[in-house]
Structures are given as structure tokens and as C-alpha cells.
CSV table of C-alpha atoms and ligand atoms in Angstrom, one decimal:
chain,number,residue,atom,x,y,z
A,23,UNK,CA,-2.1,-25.4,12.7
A,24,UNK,CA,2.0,-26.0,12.1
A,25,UNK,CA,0.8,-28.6,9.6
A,26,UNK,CA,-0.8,-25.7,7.5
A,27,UNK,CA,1.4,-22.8,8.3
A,28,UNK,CA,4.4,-25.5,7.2
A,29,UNK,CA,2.6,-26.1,4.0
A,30,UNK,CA,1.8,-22.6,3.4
A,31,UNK,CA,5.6,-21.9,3.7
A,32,UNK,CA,6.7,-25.4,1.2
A,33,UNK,CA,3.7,-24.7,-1.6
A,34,UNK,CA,2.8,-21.1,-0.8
A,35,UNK,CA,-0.4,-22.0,-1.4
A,36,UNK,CA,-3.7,-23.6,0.7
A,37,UNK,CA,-6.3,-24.5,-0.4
A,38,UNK,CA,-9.5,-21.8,0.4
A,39,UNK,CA,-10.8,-23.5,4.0
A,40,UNK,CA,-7.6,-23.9,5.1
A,41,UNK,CA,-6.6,-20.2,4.4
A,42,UNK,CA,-10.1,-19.4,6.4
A,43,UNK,CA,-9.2,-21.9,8.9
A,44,UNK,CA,-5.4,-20.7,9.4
A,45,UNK,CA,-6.8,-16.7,9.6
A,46,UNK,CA,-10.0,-17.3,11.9
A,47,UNK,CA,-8.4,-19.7,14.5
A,48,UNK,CA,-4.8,-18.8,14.9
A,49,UNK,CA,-3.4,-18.6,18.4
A,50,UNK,CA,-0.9,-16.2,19.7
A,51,UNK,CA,1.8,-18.7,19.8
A,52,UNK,CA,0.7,-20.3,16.0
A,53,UNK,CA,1.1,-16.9,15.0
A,54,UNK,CA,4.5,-16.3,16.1
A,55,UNK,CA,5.7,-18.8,14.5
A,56,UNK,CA,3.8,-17.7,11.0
A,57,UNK,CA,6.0,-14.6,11.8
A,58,UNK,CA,8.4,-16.4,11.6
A,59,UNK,CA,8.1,-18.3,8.3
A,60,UNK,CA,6.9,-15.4,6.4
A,61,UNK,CA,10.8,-13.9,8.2
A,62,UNK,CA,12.4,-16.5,6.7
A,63,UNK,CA,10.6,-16.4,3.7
A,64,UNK,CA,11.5,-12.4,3.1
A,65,UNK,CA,15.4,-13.3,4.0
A,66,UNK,CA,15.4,-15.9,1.1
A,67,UNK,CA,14.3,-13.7,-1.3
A,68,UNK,CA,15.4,-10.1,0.1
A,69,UNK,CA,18.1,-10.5,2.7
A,70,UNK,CA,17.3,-8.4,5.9
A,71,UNK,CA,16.7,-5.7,3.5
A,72,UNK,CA,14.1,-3.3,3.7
A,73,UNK,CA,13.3,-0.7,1.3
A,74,UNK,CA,12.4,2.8,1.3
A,75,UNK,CA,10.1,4.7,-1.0
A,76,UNK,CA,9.4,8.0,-0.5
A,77,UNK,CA,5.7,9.3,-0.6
A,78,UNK,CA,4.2,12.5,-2.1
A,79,UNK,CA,0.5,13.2,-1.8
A,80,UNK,CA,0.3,15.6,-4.8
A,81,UNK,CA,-3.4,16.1,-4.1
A,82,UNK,CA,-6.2,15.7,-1.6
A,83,UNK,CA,-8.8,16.6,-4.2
A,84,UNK,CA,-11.2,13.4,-5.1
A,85,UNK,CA,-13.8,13.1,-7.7
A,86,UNK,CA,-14.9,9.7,-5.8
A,87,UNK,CA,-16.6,9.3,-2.9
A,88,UNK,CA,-15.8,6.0,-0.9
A,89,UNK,CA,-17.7,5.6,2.3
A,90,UNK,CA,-14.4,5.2,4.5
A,91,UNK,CA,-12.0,7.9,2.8
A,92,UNK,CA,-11.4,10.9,4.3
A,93,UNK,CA,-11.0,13.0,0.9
A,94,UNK,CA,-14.7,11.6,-0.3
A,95,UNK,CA,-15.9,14.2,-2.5
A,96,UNK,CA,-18.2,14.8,-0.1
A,97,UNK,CA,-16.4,15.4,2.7
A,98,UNK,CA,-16.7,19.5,2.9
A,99,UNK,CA,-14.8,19.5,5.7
A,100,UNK,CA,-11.7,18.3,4.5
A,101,UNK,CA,-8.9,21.0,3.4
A,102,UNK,CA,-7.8,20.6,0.0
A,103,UNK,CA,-4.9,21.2,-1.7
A,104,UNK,CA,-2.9,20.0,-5.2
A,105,UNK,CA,0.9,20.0,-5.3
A,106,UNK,CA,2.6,21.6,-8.8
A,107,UNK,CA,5.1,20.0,-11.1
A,108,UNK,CA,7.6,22.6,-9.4
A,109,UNK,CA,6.6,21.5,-5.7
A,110,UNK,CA,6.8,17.5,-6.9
A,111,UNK,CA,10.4,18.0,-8.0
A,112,UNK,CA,11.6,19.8,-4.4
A,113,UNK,CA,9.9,17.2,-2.8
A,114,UNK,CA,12.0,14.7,-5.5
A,115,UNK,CA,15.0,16.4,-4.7
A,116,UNK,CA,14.2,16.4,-0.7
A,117,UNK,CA,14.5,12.7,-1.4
A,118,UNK,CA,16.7,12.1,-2.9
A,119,UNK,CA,19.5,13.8,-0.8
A,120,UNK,CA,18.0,11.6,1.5
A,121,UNK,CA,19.0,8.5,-0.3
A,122,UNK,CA,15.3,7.5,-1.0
A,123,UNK,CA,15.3,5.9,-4.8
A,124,UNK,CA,11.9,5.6,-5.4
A,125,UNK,CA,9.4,8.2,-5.9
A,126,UNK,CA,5.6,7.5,-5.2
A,127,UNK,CA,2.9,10.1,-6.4
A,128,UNK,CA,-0.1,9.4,-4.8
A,129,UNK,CA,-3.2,11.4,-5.0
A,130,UNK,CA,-7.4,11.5,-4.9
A,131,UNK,CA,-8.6,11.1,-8.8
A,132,UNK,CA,-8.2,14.8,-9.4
A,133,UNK,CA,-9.2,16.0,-12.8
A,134,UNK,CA,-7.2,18.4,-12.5
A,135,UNK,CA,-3.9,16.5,-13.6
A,136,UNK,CA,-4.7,15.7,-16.9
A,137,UNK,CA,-2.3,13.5,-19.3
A,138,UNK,CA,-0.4,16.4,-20.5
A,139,UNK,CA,0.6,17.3,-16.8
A,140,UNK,CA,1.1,14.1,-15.8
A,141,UNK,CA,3.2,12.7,-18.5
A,142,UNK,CA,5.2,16.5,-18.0
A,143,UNK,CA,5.4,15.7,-14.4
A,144,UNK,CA,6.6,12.3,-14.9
A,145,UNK,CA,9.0,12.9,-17.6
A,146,UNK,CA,11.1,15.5,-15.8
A,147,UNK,CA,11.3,13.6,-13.1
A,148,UNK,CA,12.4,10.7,-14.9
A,149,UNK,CA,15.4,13.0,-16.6
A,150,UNK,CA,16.7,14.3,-13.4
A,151,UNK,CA,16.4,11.1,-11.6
A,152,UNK,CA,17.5,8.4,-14.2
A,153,UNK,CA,18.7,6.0,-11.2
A,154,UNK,CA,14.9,6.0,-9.6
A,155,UNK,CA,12.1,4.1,-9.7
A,156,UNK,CA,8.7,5.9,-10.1
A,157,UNK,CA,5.5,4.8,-8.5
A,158,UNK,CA,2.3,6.5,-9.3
A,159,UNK,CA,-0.9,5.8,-7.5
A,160,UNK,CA,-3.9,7.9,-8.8
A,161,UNK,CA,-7.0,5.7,-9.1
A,162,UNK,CA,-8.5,4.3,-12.2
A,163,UNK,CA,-7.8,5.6,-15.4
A,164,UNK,CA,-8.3,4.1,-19.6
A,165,UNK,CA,-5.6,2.0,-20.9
A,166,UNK,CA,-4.2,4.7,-23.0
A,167,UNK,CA,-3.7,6.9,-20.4
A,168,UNK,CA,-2.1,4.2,-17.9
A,169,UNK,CA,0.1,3.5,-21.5
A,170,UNK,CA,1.2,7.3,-21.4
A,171,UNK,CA,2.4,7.0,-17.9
A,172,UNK,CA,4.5,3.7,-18.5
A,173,UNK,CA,5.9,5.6,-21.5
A,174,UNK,CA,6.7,9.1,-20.0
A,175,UNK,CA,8.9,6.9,-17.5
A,176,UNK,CA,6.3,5.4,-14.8
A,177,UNK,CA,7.8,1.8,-13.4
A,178,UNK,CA,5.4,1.4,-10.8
A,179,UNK,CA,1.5,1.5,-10.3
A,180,UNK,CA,-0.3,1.2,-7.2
A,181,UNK,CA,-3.7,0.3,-7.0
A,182,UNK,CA,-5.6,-1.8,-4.2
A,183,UNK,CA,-8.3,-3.9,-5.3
A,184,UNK,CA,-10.2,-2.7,-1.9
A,185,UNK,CA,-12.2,-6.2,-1.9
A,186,UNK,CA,-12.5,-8.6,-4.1
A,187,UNK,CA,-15.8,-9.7,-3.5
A,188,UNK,CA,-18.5,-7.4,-5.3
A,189,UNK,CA,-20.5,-7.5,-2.3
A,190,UNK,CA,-18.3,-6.5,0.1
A,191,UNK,CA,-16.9,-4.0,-2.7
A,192,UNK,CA,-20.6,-2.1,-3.1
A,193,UNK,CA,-20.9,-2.0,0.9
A,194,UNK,CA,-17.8,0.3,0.8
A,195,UNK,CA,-18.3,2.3,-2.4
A,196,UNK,CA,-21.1,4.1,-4.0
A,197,UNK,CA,-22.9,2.3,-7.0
A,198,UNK,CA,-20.8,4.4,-9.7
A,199,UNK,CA,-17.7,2.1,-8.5
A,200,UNK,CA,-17.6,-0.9,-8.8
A,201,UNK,CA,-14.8,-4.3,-8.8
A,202,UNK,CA,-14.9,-5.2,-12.4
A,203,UNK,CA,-13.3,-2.0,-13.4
A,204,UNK,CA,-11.1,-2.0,-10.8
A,205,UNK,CA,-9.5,-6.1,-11.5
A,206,UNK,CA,-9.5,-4.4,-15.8
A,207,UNK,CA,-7.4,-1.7,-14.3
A,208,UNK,CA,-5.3,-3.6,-12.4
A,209,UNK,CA,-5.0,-5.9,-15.9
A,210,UNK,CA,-4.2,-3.5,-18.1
A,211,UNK,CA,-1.7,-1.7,-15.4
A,212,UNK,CA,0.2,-5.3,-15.2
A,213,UNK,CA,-0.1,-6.0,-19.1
A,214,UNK,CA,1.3,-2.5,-20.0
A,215,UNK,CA,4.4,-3.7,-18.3
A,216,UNK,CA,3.9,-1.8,-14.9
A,217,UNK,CA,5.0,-3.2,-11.4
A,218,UNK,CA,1.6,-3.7,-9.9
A,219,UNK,CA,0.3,-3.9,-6.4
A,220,UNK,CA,-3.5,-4.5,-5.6
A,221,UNK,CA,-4.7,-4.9,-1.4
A,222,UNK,CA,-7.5,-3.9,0.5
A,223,UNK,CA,-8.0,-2.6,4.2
A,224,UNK,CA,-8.1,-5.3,7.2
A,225,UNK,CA,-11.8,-5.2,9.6
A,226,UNK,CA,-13.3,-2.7,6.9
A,227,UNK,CA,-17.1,-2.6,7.9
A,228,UNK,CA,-18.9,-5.5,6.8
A,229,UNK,CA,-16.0,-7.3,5.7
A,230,UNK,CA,-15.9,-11.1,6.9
A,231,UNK,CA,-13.2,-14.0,7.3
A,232,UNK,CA,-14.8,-15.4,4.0
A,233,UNK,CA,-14.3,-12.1,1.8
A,234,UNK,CA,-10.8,-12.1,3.3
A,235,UNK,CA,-10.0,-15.1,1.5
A,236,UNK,CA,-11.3,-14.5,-1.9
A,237,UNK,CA,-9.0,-11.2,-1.2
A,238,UNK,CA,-6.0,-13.6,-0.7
A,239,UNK,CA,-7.0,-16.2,-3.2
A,240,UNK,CA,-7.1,-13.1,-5.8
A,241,UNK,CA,-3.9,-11.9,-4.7
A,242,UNK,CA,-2.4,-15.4,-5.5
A,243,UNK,CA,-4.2,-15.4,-8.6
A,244,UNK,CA,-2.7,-12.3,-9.9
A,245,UNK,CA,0.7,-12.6,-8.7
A,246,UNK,CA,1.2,-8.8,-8.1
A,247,UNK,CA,4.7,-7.2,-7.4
A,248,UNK,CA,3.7,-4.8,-4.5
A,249,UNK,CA,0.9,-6.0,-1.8
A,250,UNK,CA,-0.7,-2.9,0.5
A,251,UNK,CA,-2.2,-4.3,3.3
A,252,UNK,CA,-3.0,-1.9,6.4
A,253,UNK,CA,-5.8,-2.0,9.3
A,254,UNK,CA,-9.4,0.2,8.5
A,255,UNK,CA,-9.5,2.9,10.8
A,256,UNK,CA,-11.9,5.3,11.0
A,257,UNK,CA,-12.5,9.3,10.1
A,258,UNK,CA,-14.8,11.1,11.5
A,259,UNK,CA,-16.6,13.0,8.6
A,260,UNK,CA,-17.5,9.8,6.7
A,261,UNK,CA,-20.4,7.7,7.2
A,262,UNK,CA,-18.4,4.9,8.6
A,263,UNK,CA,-17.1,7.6,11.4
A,264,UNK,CA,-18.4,5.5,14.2
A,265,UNK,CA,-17.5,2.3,12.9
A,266,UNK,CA,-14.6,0.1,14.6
A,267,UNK,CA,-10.8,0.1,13.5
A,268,UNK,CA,-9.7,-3.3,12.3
A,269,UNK,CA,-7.3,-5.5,14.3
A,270,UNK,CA,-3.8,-4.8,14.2
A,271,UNK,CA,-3.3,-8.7,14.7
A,272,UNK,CA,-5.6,-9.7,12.1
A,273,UNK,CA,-3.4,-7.5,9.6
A,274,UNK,CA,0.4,-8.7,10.7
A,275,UNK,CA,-1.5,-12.4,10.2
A,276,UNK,CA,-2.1,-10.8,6.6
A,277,UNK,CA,1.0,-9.2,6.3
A,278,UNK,CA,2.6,-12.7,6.8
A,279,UNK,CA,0.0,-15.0,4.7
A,280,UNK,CA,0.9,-12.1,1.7
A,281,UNK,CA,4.5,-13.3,2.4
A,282,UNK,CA,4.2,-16.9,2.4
A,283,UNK,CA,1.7,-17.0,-0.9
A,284,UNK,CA,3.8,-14.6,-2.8
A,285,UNK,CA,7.2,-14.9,-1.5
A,286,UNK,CA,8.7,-12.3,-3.8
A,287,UNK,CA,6.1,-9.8,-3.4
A,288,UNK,CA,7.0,-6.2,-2.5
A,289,UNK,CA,5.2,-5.5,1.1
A,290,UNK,CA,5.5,-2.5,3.1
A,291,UNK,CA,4.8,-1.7,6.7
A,292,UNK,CA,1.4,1.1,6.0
A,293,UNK,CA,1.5,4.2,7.5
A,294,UNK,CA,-2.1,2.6,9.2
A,295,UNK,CA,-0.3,0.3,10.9
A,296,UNK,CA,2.1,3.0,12.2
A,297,UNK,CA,-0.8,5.0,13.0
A,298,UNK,CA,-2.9,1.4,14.8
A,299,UNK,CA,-0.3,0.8,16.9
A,300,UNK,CA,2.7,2.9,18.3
A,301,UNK,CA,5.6,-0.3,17.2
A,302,UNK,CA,3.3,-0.9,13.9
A,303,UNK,CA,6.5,-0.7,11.8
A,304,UNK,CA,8.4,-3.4,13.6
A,305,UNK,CA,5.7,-5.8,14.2
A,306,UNK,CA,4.9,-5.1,10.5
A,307,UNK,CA,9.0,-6.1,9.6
A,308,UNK,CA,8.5,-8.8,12.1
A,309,UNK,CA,5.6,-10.4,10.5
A,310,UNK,CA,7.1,-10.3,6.8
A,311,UNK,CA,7.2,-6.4,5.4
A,312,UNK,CA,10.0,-5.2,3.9
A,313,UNK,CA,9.0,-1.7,2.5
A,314,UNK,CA,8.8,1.3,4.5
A,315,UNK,CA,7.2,4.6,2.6
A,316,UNK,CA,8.2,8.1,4.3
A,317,UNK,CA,6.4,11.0,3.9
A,318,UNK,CA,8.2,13.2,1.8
A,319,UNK,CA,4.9,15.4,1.1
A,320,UNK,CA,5.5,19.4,2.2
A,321,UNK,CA,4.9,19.7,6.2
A,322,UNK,CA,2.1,21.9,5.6
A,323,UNK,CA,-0.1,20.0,3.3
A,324,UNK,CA,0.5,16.4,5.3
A,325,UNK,CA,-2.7,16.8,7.9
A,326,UNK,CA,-5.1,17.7,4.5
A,327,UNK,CA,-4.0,14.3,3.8
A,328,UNK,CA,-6.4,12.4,5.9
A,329,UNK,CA,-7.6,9.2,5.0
A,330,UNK,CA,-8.5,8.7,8.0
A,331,UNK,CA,-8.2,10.1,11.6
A,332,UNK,CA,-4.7,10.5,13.5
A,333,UNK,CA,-2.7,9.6,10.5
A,334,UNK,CA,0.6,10.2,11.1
A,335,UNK,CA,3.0,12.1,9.3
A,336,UNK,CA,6.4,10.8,10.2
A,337,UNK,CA,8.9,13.5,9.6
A,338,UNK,CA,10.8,11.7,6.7
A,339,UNK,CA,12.5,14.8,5.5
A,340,UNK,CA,14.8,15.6,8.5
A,341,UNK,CA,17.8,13.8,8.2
A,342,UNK,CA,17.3,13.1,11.9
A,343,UNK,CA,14.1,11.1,11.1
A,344,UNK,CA,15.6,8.7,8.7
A,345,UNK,CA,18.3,8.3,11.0
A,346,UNK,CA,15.8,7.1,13.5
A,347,UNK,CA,14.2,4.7,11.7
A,348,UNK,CA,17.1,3.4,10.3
A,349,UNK,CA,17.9,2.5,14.2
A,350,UNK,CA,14.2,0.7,15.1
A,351,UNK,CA,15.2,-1.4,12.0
A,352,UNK,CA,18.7,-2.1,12.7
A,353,UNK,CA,17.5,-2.7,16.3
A,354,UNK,CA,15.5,-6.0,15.2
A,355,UNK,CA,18.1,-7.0,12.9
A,356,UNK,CA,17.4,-5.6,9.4
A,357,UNK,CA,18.7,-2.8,7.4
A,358,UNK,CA,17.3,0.2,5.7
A,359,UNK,CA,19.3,0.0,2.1
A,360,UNK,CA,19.6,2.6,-0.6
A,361,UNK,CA,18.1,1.2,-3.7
A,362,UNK,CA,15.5,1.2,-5.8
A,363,UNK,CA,14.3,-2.4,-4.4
A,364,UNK,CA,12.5,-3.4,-7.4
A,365,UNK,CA,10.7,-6.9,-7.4
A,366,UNK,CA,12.7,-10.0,-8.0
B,25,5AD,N1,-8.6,3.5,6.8
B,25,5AD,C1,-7.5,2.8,6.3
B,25,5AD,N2,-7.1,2.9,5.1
B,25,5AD,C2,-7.8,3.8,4.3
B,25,5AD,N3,-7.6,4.0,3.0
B,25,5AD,C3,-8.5,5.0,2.6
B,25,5AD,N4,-9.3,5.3,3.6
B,25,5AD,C4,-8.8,4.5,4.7
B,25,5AD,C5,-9.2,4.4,6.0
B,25,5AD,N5,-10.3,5.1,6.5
B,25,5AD,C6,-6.7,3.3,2.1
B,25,5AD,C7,-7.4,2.7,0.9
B,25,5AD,C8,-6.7,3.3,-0.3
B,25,5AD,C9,-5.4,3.8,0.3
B,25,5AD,C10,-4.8,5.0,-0.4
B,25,5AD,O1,-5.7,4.1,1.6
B,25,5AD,O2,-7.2,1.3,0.9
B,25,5AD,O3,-6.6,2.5,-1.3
């Protein structure tokens, strides 16, 4: 098992078996020392620097209606709200002061942001924040609208490929989704000129070791800038409310195998992890992340923001909160640094 974690770190590559065989048969102490690697992997290329980016979830409305979201269109329980150009920009200026230097908007597909708002939303916050890097993550869209973005001042585009396999990818989303849109998306996103990052969620239902790989062999393939990888975990009000979280261990394993097959990627420690496991931020630093994403989203509006149940919504915005995490990563050696931390 060295053999292949050693390889992994010299090529960062393996073939497909021995990516299934590293992820299904790893020990505990194997997998210490993969932390390890995909450490000194994220030191060669990052320092001990980790980055911040500051979240805003401008809406919980969704047109969609994936089986394991908690904003599924269906979902008439969930509290809905939408965030305005002038709320965006406090929550900008919130974080700013705060030393964060990159904005994420991240919303359901809500139709009610249409181009026009959108490229008005982005374009004032690219004027008042020239020195920032903005990140938008809103679901699929056409080409020409993704090209607005880029040109209104967008640098960044998140969008997880969920699972690669079109199997899997059918078992978790109704039949008006499907993966070939999503991989043109992602295309166009990285063609356009965008920072791109794809992932998918860890112990989904149905998911197997086998559609793991094709997720990691995809993510090799496409070389993306920004990899989000955090464990499923159940809501309540979805159909796959009963279903099992995935394993927190199974995703650091990921976290680290991202590292090693794309050392320069961009890989942050998810809120899910946080919200699997109580020291999910420094196992996830520990295992290769080096991207951290407060929640700069206003107080009221963070618990309509449920993807899934007991998210947490770290207090980002009080000084005191930064100041806190700043200390867990300082405590295990690395350091929270104020910059826009774009991809080398
Ligand atoms: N558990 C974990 N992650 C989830 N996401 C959505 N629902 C859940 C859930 N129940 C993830 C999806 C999506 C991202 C915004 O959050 O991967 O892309």
C-alpha cells in the first residue's frame, strides 16, 4: 500500500484498480501516512497556507429538485428567502473588513436572478472590490450567460459534477437532469476562462467504490482549479431522509487522493465535514485542504440554508470567530493568510 500511495505522490496518477484498490483497502495507519503525502504535497505548492473565502447564500429558492437537497423544489417545508443586490454588498463589505478576499455567491437555480441582476450584482461588486476574487456558484446555465458573468467581473465558478457516472448521476437526480449537461457546463465554464471546480458528495446513496473512481479519474481528466469534496448527510424532508451519512474517513481519504492527483488544485475543508465531525476542519487541513469558506450569509437567513440537516453556521462575521479559527489552524501548524489564494 506505501508502493501505491508513493507512486501516487511521484506521478500523481494510478492507474483505475489501483485508485479502487488504495480507497477500498486502506488501513488506519496507510492512511496516515497518505495524510501525510497529500501534507507535503500542499506545502510544495501552497506553503502552510490556507485560504479563506467568504460564502453568501443569496438564495434558498430552487427550480431543481435533487433527491438529497434540502432546498428541492419540493421540499414545502423549507423556508425560503433571496438576498438583494443591496444585502450582497453588506455582506461584501462584512468581509471584507474582515480580511476575506474572495467573495462566493452561492444559491438554488432561482429564476428570479436573471442576467441583468446578476451581471448588476457582479459588476458593482467587482468596482468596489477591485483586489477580490469573485466566485459564483448557481447551477447550470447557457454559455452566453456563464460568458456574461466572466465579463461583468466573475473569476471563479463552482460547480460539482455530483457523479460522474450516469448511473449513479440518475439515482440522485430526477430524469430532467442529467451528467452530460452538467461535464458541457463545466466545459464551457473552464473554456470561457473561469477558475473551475467540479466534486461530488462522499457515501451518497447508491454510490459504490467503483463510481468513486470514475469520479477521481474525471477529476484528473479535467484538471480543475477548485475540488469540493464533503461527506452526504442526510435531511429529513427529502426522500433520502432515512438514508446513512457518508464516512468522514472515506472523505479525508478523498480529500488527500484530490491532493496527490492534482497537486495544485484549490481544496477546502466543507462545511459537511465541519458539520460530520466536530474537528472536521483540522482533519480536513490534516489530510490536504487548504481552503476554508466562512459563512458570511446574514444570521437570520443561515438555517433556511439547509442542504441538509445540522448544518452549521459558523459565525464567520464576528471578529471573534475568525480569530478562533485562525488559532485551530495555527494550532496544527498552518496559517490563515489574507489573499485572494488564486490557483497556481
Ligand atoms: N449532504 C451533503 N452535501 C449536500 N449537497 C447538497 N445536499 C447535500 C447533502 N444532503 C452539496 C451538493 C451541492 C453542494 C452545494 O452541496 O454536492 O453541489
Amino acid at each position: 500500500m506505501r508502493k501505491l500511495i508513493d507512486k501516487l505522490y511521484r506521478e500523481a496518477n494510478l492507474t483505475d484498480s489501483e485508485l479502487l484498490d488504495l480507497i477500498t483497502n486502506i488501513s488506519s495507519q496507510d492512511r496516515e501516512y497518505l495524510f501525510e503525502c497529500a501534507r507535503n504535497k500542499a506545502r510544495e505548492k501552497y506553503s502552510h497556507n490556507v485560504y479563506l473565502r467568504g460564502l453568501i447564500e443569496i438564495s434558498s429558492y430552487c427550480k431543481n429538485d435533487c433527491y438529497y437537497c434540502g432546498l428541492r423544489a419540493s421540499n414545502k417545508c423549507a423556508e425560503r428567502y433571496r438576498l438583494d443586490k443591496s444585502q450582497i454588498l453588506e455582506c461584501c463589505k462584512t468581509g471584507y473588513e474582515l480580511g476575506l478576499r474572495t467573495f462566493v455567491l452561492q444559491g438554488g437555480e432561482d429564476m428570479h436572478y436573471t442576467d441583468e441582476i446578476l451581471v448588476d450584482i457582479i459588476s458593482t461588486i467587482r468596482k468596489s472590490y477591485p483586489d477580490c476574487a469573485i466566485t459564483l456558484s448557481l447551477g447550470e446555465k447557457s454559455v452566453t450567460s456563464y460568458q456574461k458573468y466572466f465579463d461583468a467581473g466573475a473569476n471563479r465558478y463552482l460547480l460539482r459534477h455530483e457523479a460522474y457516472s450516469s448511473d449513479l448521476y440518475s439515482k440522485l437526480h430526477p430524469k430532467n437532469l442529467n451528467i452530460e449537461t452538467r461535464l458541457d457546463c463545466l466545459k464551457n465554464l473552464k473554456q470561457i476562462g473561469f477558475q473551475t471546480g467540479c466534486g461530488f458528495m462522499v457515501g451518497a446513496p447508491y454510490q459504490t467504490y467503483e463510481h468513486i473512481v470514475k469520479d477521481l479519474r474525471f477529476i484528473k481528466d479535467f484538471q480543475p482549479e477548485m475540488v469540493g469534496i464533503g461527506p452526504f448527510l442526510p435531511h429529513s424532508d427529502t426522500p433520502f431522509g432515512e438514508e446513512q451519512a457518508g464516512s468522514v474517513y472515506l472523505t479525508l481519504t478523498l480529500l488527500a487522493v484530490v491532493r496527490l492527483l492534482v497537486p495544485t488544485v484549490l481544496l477546502p475543508a466543507t462545511t459537511a465535514l465541519s458539520t460530520a465531525s466536530e474537528d472536521g476542519l483540522v482533519l480536513g487541513v490534516r489530510a490536504g485542504a487548504n481552503v476554508v469558506m466562512p459563512n458570511l450569509s446574514p444570521v437570520d437567513n443561515r438555517k433556511k440554508y439547509e442542504l441538509y440537516n445540522n448544518k452549521l453556521y459558523s459565525n464567520a462575521e464576528s471578529a471573534q470567530a475568525k480569530a478562533e479559527l485562525e488559532k485551530r489552524i495555527k494550532s496544527i501548524g498552518y496559517e490563515v493568510v489574507e489573499a485572494r489564494g488564486d490557483a497556481k
